[in-house]
Tab-separated table of C-alpha atoms in Angstrom:
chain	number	residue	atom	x	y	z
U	1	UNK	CA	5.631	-16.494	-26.718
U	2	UNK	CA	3.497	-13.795	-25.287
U	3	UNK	CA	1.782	-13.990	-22.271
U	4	UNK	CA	-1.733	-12.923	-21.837
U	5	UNK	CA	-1.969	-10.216	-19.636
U	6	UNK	CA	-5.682	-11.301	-18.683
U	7	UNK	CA	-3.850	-14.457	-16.759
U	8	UNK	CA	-0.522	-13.206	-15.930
U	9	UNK	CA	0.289	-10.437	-13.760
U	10	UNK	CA	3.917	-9.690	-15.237
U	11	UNK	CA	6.820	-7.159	-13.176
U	12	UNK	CA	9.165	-5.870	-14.637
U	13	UNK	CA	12.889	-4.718	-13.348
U	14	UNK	CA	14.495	-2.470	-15.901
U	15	UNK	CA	17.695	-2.038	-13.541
U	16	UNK	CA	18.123	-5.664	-14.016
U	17	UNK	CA	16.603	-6.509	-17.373
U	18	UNK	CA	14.350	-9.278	-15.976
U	19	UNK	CA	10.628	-9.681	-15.525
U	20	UNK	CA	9.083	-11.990	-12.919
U	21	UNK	CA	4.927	-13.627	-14.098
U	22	UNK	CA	2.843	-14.633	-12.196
U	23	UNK	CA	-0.093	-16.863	-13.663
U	24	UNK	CA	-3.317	-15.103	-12.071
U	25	UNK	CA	-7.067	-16.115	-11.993
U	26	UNK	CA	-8.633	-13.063	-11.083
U	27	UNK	CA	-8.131	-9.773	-10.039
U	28	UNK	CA	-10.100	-9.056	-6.621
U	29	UNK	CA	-9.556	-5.254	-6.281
U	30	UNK	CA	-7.450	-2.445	-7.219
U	31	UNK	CA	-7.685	1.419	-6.267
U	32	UNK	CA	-5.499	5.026	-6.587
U	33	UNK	CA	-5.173	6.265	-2.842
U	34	UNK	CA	-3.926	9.699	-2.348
U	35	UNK	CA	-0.355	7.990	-2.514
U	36	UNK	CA	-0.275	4.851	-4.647
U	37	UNK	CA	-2.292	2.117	-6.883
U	38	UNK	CA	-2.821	-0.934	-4.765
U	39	UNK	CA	-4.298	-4.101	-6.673
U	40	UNK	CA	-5.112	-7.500	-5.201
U	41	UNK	CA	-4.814	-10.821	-7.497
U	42	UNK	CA	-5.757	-13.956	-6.670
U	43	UNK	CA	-3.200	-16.387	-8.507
U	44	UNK	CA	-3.209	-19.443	-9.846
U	45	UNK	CA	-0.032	-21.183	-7.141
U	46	UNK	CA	1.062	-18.067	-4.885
U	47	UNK	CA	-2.299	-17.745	-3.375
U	48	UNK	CA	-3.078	-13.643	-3.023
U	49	UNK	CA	-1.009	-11.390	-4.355
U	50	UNK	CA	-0.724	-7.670	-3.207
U	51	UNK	CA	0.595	-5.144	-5.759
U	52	UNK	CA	1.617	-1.464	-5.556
U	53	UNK	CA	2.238	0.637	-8.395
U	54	UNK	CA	3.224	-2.411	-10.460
U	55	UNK	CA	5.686	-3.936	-8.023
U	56	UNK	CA	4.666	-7.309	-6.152
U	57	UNK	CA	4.761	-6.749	-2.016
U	58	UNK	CA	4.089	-9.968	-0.723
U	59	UNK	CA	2.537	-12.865	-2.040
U	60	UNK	CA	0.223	-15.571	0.436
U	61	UNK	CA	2.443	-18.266	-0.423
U	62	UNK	CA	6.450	-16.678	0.367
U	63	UNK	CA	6.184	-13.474	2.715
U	64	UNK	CA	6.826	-15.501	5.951
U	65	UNK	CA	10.045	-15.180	4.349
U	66	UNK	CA	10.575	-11.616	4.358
U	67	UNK	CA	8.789	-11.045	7.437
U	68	UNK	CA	10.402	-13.776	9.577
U	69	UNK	CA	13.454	-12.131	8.531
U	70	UNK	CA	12.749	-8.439	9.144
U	71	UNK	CA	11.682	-9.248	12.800
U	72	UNK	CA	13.560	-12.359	14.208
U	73	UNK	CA	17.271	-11.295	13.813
U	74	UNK	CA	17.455	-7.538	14.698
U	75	UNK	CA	15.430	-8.839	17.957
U	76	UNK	CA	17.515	-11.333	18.494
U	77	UNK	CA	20.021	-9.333	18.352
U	78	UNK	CA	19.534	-6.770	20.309
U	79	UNK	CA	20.172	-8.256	24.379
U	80	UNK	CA	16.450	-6.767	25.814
U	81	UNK	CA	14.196	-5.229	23.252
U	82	UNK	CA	11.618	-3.792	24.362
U	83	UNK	CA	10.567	-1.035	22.836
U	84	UNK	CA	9.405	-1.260	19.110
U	85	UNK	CA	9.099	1.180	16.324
U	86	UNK	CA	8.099	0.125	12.559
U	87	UNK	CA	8.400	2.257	9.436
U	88	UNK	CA	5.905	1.084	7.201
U	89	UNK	CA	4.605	-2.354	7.366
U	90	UNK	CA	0.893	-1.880	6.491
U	91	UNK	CA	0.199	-5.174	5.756
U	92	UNK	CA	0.979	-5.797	9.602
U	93	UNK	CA	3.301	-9.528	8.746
U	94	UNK	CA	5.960	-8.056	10.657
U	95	UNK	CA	4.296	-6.762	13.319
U	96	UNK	CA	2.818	-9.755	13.803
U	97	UNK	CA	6.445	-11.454	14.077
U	98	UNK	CA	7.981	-9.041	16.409
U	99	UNK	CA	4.370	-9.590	19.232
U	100	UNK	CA	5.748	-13.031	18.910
U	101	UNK	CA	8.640	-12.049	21.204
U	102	UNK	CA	6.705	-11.944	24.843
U	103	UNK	CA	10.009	-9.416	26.173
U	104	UNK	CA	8.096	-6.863	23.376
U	105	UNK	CA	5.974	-4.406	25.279
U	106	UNK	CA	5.299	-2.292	23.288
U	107	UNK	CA	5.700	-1.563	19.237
U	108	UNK	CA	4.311	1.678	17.301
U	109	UNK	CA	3.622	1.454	13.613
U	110	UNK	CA	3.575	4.280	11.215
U	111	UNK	CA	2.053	3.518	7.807
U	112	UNK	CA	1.506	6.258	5.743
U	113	UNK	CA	-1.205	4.980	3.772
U	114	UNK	CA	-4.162	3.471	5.826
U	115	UNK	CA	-5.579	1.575	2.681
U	116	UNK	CA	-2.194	-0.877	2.507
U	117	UNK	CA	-3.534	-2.167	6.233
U	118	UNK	CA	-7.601	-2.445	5.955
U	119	UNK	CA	-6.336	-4.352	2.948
U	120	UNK	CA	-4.213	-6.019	4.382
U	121	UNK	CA	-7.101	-7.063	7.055
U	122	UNK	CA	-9.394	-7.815	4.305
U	123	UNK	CA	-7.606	-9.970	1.792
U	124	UNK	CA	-4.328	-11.173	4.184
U	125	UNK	CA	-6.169	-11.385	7.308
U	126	UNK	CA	-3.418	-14.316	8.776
U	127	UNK	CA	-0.706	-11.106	8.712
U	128	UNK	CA	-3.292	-9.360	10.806
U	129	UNK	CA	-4.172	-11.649	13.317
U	130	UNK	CA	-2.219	-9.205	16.338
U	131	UNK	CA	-3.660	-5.797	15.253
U	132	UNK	CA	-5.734	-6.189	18.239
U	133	UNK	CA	-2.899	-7.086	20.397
U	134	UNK	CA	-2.508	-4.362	23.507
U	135	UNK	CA	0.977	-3.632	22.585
U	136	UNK	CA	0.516	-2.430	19.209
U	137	UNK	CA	-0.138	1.143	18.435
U	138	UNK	CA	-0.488	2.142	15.093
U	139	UNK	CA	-0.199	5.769	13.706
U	140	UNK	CA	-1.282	6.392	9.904
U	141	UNK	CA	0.894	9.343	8.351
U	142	UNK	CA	4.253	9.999	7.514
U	143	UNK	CA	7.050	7.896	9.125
U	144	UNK	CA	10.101	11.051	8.225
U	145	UNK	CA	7.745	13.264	10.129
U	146	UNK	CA	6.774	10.961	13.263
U	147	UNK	CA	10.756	10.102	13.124
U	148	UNK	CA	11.546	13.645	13.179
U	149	UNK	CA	9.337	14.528	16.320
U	150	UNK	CA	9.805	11.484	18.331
U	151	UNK	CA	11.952	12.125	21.864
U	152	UNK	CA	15.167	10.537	21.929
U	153	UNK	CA	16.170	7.473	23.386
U	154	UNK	CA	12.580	6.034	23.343
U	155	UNK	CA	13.208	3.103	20.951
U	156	UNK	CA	15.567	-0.216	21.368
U	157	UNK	CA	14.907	-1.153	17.946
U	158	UNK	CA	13.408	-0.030	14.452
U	159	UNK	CA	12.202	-1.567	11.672
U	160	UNK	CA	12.203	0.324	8.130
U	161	UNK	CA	9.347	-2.274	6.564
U	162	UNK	CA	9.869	0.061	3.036
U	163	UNK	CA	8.825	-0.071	-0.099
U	164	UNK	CA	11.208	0.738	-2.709
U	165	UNK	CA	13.199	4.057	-2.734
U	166	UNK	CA	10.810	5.719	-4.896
U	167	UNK	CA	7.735	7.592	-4.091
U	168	UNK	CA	6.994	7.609	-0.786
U	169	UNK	CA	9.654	5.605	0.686
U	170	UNK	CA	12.302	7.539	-0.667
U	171	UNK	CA	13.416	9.842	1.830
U	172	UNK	CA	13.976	6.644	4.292
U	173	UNK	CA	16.866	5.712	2.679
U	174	UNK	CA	19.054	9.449	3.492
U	175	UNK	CA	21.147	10.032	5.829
U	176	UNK	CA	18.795	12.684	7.330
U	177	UNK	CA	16.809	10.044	8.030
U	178	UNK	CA	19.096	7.716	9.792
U	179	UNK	CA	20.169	10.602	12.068
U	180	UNK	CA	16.775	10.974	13.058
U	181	UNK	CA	17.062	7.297	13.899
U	182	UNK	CA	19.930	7.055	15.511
U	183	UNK	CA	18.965	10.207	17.643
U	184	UNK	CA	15.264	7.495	18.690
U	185	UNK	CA	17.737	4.688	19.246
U	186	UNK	CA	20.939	6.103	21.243
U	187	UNK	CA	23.664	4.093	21.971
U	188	UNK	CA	22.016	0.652	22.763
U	189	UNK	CA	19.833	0.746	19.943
U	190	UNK	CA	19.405	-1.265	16.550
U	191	UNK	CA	17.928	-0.237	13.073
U	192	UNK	CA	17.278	-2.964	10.566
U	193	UNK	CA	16.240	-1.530	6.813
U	194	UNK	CA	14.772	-4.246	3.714
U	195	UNK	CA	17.908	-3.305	1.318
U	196	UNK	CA	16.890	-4.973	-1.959
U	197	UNK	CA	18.873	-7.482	-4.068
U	198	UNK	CA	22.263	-7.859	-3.635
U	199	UNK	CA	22.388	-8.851	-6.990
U	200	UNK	CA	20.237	-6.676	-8.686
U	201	UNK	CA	20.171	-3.672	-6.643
U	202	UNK	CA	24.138	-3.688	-5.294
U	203	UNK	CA	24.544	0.460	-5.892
U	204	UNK	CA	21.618	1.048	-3.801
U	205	UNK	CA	22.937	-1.074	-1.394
U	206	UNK	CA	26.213	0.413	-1.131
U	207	UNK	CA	25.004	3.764	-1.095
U	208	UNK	CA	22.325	2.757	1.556
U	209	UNK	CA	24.932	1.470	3.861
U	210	UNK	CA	27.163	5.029	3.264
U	211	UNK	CA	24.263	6.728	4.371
U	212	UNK	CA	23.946	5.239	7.653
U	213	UNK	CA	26.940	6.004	8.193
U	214	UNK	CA	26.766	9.689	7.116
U	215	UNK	CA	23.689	9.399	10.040
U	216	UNK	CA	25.489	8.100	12.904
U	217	UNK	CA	25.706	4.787	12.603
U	218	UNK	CA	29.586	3.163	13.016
U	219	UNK	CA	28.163	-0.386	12.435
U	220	UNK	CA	26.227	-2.298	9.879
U	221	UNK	CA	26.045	-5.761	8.651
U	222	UNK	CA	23.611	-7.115	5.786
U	223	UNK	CA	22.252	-10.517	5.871
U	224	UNK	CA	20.428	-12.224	2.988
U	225	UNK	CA	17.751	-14.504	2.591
U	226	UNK	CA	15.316	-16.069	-0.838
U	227	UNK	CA	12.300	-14.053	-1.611
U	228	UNK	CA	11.139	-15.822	-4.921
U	229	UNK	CA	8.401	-13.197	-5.521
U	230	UNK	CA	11.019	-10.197	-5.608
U	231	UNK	CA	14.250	-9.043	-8.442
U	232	UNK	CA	16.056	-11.769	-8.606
U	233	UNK	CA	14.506	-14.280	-5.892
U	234	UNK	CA	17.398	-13.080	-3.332
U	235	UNK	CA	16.692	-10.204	-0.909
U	236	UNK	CA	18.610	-8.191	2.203
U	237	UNK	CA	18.117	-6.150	5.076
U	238	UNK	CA	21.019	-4.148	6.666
U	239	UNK	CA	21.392	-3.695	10.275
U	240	UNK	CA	22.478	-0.555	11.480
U	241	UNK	CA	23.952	-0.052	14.940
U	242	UNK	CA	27.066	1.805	17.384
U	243	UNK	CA	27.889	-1.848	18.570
U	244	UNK	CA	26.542	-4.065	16.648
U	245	UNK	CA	26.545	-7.712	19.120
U	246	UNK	CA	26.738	-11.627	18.277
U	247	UNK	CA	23.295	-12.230	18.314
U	248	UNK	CA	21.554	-13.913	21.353
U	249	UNK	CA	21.976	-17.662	19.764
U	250	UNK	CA	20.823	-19.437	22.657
U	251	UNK	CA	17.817	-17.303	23.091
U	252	UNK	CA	17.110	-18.244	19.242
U	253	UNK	CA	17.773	-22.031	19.773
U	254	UNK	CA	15.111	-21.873	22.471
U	255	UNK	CA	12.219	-19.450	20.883
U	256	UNK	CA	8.752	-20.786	21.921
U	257	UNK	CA	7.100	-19.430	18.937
U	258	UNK	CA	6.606	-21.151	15.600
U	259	UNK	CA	7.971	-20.042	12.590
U	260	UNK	CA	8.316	-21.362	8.733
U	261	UNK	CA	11.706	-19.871	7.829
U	262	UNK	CA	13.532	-19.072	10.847
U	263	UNK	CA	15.437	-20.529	13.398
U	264	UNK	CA	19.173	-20.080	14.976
U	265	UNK	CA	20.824	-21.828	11.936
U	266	UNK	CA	19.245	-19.726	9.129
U	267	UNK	CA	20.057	-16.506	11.136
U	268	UNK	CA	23.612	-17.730	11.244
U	269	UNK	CA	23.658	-18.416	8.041
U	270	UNK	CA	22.382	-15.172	6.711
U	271	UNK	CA	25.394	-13.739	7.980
U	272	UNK	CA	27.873	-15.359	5.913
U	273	UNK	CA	28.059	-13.206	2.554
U	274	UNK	CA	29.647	-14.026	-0.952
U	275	UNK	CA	32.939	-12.299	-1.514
U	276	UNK	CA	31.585	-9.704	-3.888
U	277	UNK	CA	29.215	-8.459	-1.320
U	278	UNK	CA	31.790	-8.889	1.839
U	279	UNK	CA	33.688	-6.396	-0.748
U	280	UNK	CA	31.243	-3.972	-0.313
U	281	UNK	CA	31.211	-3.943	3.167
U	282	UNK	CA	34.741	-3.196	3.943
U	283	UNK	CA	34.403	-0.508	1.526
U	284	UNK	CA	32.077	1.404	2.885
């Protein structure tokens, strides 16, 4: 059976020789920025859909998954985050999570591609809903650059909100890179980085973590979590740290913000890892 490309919006993942539809009743925009093609579906049970360059980014219906996850534990984990930095993240979810924490005072945001976020605001306005908050800043250019020329020491924790590790979100997954970070961060400091499917994507992965290591970094641990919408319905992100600590479980236990996916038992159990994966880490 073939599916009509007129109702399905169809992705396909050579490296792991699937393809994920999506039934769709109408496509509400699409347009070639100076860096990538966005397009915006409205579909038929994931609500909007935001696409770029062919591969799904969030979806109305799951990304409080992702973005729960990309925020919560690395500020959880670190004991008094203040300071903020995020690496892409145009379509402002997570930035939204982290202004959840009230100890947050202040978080910059680099997107290099303006259209992603007055998209965002237009078709996903519930991500946006703290763009006007005072303690958001947001810069539009290149994050390797802004990274580069940043002072030191003027972070407590980063966010690398990527894309894939093609186009323009490759060069955030080198070493070179993660020095730069670690050089923001100092000693105290915490990265976290979306690290694919542990399934599909395990090279990257294991590379990824090597590289953070080439950059500084003595400690990193990956947690998992479902992302239906993505390879394989089972995504990551990799913390990256000198010391990485247990993470602040009472302080999670008594958040007094709401959330869909989180809370102090899913962060726990995002922790534990299958053997083949535990594997990895002790290898690298």
């Amino acid at each position: 059976m073939q599916l009509d490309p007129k109702r399905w919006f169809t992705e396909i993942c050579k490296e792991g020789g699937l393809a994920f539809s999506l039934a769709i009743k109408e496509k509400l925009h699409a347009q070639t920025t100076p860096y990538q093609h966005i397009e915006i579906y409205q579909t038929e049970a994931f609500g909007r859909l935001m696409v770029i360059d062919g591969f799904i980014m969030l979806s109305e219906r799951d990304n409080f998954f992702y973005h729960e996850m990309m925020a919560h534990p690395v500020l959880f984990t670190h004991p008094h985050p203040r300071r903020v930095l995020i690496i892409g993240g145009g379509d402002c979810g997570t930035l939204r999570e982290v202004l959840k924490h009230e100890g947050v005072k202040q978080v910059q945001q680099v997107e290099i591609d303006e259209q992603v976020t007055r998209l965002a605001e237009k078709y996903f306005p519930e991500l946006c809903q703290s763009n006007n908050d005072p303690r958001a800043h947001f810069h539009f250019g290149d994050g390797l650059r802004f990274v580069a020329q940043a002072p030191a020491n003027s972070v407590d924790v980063m966010i690398i909100d990527s894309t894939d590790p093609i186009g323009p979100a490759e060069g955030l997954f080198q070493a070179s890179f993660y020095a730069d970070c670690q050089r923001l961060l100092g000693d105290k400091g915490i990265l976290v980085h979306q690290s694919e499917s542990p399934l599909i994507h395990l090279d990257l992965l294991k590379k990824m973590r090597a590289e953070m290591k080439k950059g500084g970094f003595s400690q990193v641990r990956t947690l998992t979590y479902p992302q239906c919408v993505y390879p394989s319905g089972w995504w990551s992100a990799t913390l990256a740290g000198h010391a990485l600590p247990c993470f602040r479980e009472q302080d999670a236990a008594a958040k007094n913000f709401p959330t869909r996916y989180y809370n102090v038992d899913i962060h726990r159990a995002s922790l534990a890892i299958p053997e083949f994966l535990r594997q990895t880490e002790e290898s690298s």
